[in-house]
Coordinates of C-alpha atoms and ligand atoms in Angstrom, one line a residue:
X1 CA 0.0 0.0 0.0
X2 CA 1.5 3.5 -0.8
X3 CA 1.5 6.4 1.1
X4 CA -0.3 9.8 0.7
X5 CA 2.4 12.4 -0.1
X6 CA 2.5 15.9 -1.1
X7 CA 5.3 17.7 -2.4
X8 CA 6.8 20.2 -0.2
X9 CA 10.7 20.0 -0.1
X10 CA 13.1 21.0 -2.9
X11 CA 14.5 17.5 -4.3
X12 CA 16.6 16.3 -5.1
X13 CA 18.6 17.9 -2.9
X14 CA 22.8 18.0 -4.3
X15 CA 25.2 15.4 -3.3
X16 CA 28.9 17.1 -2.9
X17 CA 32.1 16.3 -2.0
X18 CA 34.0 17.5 0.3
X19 CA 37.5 17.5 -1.3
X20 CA 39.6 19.6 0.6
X21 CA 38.3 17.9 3.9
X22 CA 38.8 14.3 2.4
X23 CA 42.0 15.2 1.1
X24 CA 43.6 16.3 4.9
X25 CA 42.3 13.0 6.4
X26 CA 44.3 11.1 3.9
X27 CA 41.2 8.3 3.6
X28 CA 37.8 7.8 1.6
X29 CA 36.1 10.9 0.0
X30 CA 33.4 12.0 2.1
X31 CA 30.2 12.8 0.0
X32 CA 27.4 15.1 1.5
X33 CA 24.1 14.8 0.8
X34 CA 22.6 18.3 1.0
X35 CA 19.3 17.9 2.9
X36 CA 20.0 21.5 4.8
X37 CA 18.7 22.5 1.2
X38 CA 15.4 20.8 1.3
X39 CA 14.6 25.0 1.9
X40 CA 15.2 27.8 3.2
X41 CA 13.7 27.7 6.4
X42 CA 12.3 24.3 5.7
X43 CA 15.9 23.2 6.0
X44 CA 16.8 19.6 6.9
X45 CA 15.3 16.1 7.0
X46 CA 11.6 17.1 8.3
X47 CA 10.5 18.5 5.6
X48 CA 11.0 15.0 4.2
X49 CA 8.9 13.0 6.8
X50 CA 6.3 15.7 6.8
X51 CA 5.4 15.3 2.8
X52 CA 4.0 12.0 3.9
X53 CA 2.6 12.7 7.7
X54 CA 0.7 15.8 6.6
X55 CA -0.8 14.0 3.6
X56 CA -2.0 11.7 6.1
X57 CA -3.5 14.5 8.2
X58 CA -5.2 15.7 5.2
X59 CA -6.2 11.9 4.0
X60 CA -8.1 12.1 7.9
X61 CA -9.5 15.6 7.6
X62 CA -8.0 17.1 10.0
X63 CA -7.3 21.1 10.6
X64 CA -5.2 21.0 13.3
X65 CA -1.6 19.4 13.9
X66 CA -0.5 19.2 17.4
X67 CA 3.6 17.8 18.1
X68 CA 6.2 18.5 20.7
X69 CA 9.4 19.2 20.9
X70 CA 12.4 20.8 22.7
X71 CA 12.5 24.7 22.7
X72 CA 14.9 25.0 19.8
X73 CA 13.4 22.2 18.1
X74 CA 13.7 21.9 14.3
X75 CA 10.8 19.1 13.7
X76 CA 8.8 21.8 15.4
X77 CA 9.7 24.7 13.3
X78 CA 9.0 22.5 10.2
X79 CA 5.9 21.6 11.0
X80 CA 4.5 25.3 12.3
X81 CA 5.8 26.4 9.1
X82 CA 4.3 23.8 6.9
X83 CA 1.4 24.4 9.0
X84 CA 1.0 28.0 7.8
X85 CA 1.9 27.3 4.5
X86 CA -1.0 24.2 4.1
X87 CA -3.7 25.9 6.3
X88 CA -3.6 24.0 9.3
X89 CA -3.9 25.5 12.8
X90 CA -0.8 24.4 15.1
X91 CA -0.2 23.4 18.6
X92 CA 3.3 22.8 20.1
X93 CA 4.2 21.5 22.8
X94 CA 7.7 22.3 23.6
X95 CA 10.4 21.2 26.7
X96 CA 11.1 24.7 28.5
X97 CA 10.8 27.5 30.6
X98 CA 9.2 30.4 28.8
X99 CA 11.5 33.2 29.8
X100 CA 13.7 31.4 27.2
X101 CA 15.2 34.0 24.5
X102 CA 13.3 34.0 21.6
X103 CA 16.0 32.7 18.7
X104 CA 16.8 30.9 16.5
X105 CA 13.7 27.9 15.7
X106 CA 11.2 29.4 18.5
X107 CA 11.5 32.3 16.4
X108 CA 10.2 31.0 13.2
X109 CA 7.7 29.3 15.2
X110 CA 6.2 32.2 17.2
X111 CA 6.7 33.9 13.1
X112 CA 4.3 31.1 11.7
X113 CA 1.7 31.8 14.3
X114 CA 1.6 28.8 15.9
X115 CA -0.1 28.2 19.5
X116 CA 2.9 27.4 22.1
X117 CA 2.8 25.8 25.3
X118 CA 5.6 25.6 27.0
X119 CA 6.3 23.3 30.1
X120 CA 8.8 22.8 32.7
X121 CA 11.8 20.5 31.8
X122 CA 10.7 17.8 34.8
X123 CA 6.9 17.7 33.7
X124 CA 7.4 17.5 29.7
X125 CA 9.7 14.8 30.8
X126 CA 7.5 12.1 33.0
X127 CA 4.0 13.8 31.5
X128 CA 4.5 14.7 27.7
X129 CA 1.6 11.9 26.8
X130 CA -1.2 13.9 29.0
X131 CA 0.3 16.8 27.8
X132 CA -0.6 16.0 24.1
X133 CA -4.1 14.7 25.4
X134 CA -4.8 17.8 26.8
X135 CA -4.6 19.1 23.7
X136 CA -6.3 16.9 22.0
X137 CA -9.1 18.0 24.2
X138 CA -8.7 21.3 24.1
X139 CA -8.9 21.3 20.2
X140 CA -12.1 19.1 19.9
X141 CA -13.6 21.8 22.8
X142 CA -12.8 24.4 20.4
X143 CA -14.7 22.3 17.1
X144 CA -11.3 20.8 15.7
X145 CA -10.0 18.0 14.0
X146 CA -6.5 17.5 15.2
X147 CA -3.7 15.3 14.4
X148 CA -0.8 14.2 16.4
X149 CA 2.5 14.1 15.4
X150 CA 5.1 11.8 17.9
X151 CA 8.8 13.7 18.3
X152 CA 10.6 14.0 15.0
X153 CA 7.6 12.4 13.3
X154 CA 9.2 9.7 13.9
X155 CA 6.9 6.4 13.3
X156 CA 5.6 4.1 10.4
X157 CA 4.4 7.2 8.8
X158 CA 7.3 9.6 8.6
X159 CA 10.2 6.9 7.8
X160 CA 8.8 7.2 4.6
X161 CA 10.6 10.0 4.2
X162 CA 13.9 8.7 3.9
X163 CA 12.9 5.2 2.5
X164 CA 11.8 7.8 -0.3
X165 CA 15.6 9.6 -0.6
X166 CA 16.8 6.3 -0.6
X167 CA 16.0 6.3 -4.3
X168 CA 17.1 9.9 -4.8
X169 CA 20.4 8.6 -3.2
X170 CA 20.5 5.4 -5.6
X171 CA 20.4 7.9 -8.7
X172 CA 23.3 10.3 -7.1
X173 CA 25.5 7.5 -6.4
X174 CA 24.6 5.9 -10.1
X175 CA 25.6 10.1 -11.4
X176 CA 28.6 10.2 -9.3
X177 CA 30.0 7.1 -10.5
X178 CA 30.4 5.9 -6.9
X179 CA 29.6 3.0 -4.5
X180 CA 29.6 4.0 -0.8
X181 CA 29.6 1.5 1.9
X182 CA 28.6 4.0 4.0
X183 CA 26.0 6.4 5.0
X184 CA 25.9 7.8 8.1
X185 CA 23.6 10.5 9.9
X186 CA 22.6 12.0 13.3
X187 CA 20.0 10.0 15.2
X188 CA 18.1 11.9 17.9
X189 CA 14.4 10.3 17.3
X190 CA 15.2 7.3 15.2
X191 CA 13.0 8.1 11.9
X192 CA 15.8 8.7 9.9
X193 CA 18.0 6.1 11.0
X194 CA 15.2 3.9 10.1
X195 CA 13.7 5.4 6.8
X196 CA 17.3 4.7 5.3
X197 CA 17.8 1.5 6.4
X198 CA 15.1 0.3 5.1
X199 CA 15.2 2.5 2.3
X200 CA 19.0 1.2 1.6
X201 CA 17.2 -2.7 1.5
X202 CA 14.5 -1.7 -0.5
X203 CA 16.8 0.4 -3.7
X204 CA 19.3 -2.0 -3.7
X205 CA 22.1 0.4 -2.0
X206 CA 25.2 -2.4 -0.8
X207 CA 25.9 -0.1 2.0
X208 CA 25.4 0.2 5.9
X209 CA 23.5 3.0 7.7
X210 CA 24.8 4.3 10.8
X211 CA 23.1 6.8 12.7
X212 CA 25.8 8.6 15.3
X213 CA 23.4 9.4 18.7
X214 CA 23.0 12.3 19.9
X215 CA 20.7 11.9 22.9
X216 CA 20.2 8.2 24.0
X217 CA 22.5 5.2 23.9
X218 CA 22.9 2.6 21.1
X219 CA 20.2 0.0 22.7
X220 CA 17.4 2.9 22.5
X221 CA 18.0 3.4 19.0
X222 CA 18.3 0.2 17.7
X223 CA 14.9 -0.3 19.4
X224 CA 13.6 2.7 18.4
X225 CA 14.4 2.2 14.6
X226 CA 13.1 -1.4 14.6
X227 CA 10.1 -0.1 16.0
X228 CA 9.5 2.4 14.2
X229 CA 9.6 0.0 10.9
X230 CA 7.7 -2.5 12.6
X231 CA 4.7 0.1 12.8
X232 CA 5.1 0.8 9.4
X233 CA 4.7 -2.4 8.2
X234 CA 2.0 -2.8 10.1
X235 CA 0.0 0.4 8.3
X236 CA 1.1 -0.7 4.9
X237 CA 1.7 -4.2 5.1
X238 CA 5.3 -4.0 3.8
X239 CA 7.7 -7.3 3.3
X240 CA 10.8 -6.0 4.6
X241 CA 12.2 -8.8 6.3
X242 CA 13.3 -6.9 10.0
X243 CA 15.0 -9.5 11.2
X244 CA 18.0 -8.9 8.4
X245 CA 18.6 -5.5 9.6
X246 CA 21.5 -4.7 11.1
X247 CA 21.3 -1.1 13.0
X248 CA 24.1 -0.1 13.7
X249 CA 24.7 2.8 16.5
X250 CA 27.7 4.8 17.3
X251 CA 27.4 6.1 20.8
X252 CA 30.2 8.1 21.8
X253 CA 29.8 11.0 20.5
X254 CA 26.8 13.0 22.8
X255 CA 29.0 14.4 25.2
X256 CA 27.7 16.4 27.7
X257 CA 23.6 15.9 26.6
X258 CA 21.3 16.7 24.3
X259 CA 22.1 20.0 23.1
X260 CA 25.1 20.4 24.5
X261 CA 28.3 19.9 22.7
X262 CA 31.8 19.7 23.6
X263 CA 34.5 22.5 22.5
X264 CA 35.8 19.7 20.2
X265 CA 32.6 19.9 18.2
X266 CA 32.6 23.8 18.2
X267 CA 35.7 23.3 16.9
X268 CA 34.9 20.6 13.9
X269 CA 32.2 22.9 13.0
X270 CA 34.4 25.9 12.5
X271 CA 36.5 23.7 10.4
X272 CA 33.8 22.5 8.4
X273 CA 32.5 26.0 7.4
X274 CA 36.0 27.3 6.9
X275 CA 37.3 24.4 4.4
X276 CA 34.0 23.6 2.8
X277 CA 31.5 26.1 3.2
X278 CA 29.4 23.6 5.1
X279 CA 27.4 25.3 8.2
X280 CA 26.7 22.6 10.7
X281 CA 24.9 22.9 14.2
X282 CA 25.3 21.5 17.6
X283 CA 23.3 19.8 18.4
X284 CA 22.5 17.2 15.7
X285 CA 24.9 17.3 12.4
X286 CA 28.1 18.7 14.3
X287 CA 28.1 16.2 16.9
X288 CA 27.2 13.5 14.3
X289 CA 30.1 14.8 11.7
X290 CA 32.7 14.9 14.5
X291 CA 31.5 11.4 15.4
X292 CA 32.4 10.4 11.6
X293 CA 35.6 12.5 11.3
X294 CA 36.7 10.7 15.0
X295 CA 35.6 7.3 13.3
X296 CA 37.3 7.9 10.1
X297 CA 40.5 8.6 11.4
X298 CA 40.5 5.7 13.9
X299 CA 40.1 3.7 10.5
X300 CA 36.9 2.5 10.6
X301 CA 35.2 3.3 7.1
X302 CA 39.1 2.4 5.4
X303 CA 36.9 -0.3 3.4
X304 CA 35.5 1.8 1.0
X305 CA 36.4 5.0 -1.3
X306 CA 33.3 6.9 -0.4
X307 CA 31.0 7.6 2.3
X308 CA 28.4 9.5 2.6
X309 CA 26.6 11.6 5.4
X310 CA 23.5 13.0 5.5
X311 CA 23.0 17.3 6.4
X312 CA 20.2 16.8 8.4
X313 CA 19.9 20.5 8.9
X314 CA 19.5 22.0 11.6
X315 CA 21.3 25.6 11.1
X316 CA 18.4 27.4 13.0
X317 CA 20.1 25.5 16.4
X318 CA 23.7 27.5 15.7
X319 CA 22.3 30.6 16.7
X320 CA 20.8 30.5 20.6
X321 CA 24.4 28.7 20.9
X322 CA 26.7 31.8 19.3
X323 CA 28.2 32.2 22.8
X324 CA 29.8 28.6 22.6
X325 CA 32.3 29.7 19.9
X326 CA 35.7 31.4 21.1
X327 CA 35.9 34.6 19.0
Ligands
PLP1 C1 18.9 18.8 12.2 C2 18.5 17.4 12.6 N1 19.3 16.4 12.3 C3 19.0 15.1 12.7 C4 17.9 14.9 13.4 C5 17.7 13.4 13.8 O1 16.7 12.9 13.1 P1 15.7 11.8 13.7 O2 14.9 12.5 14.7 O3 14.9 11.3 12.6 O4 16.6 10.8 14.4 C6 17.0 15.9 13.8 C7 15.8 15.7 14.6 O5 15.8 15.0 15.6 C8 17.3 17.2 13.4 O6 16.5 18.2 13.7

């Protein structure tokens, strides 16, 4: 059974090489593919998930999306944004205090008019399911349809999104002339981790998906991403066989937390816009690139010429963390 889907980011997005980066660490040529450029500020890998979540919102008749998120969250800006741009009406329900500065994504979601709640760290944390029911309520009180979107849209629904640029990826690497073994991106809610792995299976890409954490440890993801496919074969009675998948986690690279990055990762991100012209944040792609330079360089991707990482986005995030760089 296919999926609803409407068309809403720029694809395909490039794939580039980073030449002057590759050529320093000696080893395979890293590719990226440019999902920071799936728009302006529909930047990163939401805008992908949400094609196929908001079709199904529309396939229901709803008006009204509802998701949550951290303060500076990107999924969140995304989806208030696509929000205002398909007529919906939006509720989110973000992790934080609200005296918190208004930058960077809460920005462009407080621009796109849509209805925030904000709740302490401690309740979001144990609560965040009565927290979405209450607005569930609230909305049918007011005569609304609403639809709820999990973190990231992250379940059988959005890993679409990336089982989709799996076959964009199939057609850069058949342009390029190349044959990564390869493909690594930042994991924070699983849905991408999982949309290319199965993705990889399903276009016949010979290459393995690691997602770099930048939250939770390798066991949560490696549940997360099989549950997240075993929900979506449950809603379109897919064939994948699960039990084939390898998901593979590199854990060692969070740090301090979510959101919080080491000097090291200020640093790689510095580097990266310097050499390459490549803007990274850090919270998602800057941890996850360090993560792959630090891997790279301790030999572990020697087997193959190329590999690829996915820009996830993200750039929104840089901002509310300027004070992190040493000027
Ligand atoms: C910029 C960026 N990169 C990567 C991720 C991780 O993607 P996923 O939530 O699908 O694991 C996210 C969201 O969590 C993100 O906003």
């Amino acid at each position: 059974m296919l999926p609803p889907r409407l068309n809403l980011a720029q694809r395909p997005t490039p794939l580039q090489p980073l030449e002057r980066l590759s050529a320093r660490l000696g080893g395979p040529t890293i590719w990226v593919k440019r999902d920071d450029l799936t728009g302006s500020v529909l930047s990163g890998n939401k805008v992908r998930k949400l094609e196929f979540t908001l079709a199904q919102a529309q396939a229901e008749r709803c008006d009204t999306i509802i998701t949550c998120g951290g303060l500076q969250s990107n999924h969140c800006r995304a989806t208030a944004l696509l929000c205002a741009q398909l007529g919906f009406h939006c509720i989110l329900v973000l992790r934080g205090e609200t005296d918190a500065p208004f930058d960077g994504n809460l920005l462009l979601d407080w621009l796109a008019g849509a209805e925030i709640r904000h709740f302490p760290v401690a309740r979001y944390q144990h609560h965040l399911p009565e927290l979405l029911a209450q607005a569930v309520t609230d909305c049918r009180a007011r005569g609304q349809r609403p639809f709820v979107i999990p973190t990231g849209a992250s379940d059988g629904i959005g890993v679409w999104g990336y089982i989709a640029a799996c076959e964009e990826l199939r057609d850069d690497f058949i342009g390029a002339g190349i044959s990564p073994r390869h493909i690594i991106c930042a994991s924070g809610s699983g849905g991408t981790q999982a949309g290319l792995s199965a993705g990889v299976m399903l276009h016949g890409i010979d290459a393995t998906v690691w997602g770099v954490a930048v939250c939770d440890d390798a066991a949560y993801f490696q549940r997360k991403v099989r549950s997240d496919l075993e929900d979506w074969q449950k809603r379109y009675q897919t064939t994948l066989d699960l039990d084939s998948l390898n998901v593979r986690v590199l854990d060692s690279y969070i740090g301090p937390g979510y959101a919080k990055a080491s000097a090291q990762v200020f640093e790689t991100i510095g580097e990266a816009a310097r050499l390459e012209g490549l803007v990274l944040d850090p919270v998602y792609t800057g941890k996850a690139f360090h993560g792959l330079l630090k891997e790279l360089q301790a030999g572990r991707f020697d087997d193959s010429n190329d590999i690829v990482f996915i820009h996830t986005g993200g750039v929104f995030g840089l901002f509310p963390q300027r004070d992190q760089f040493i000027y």
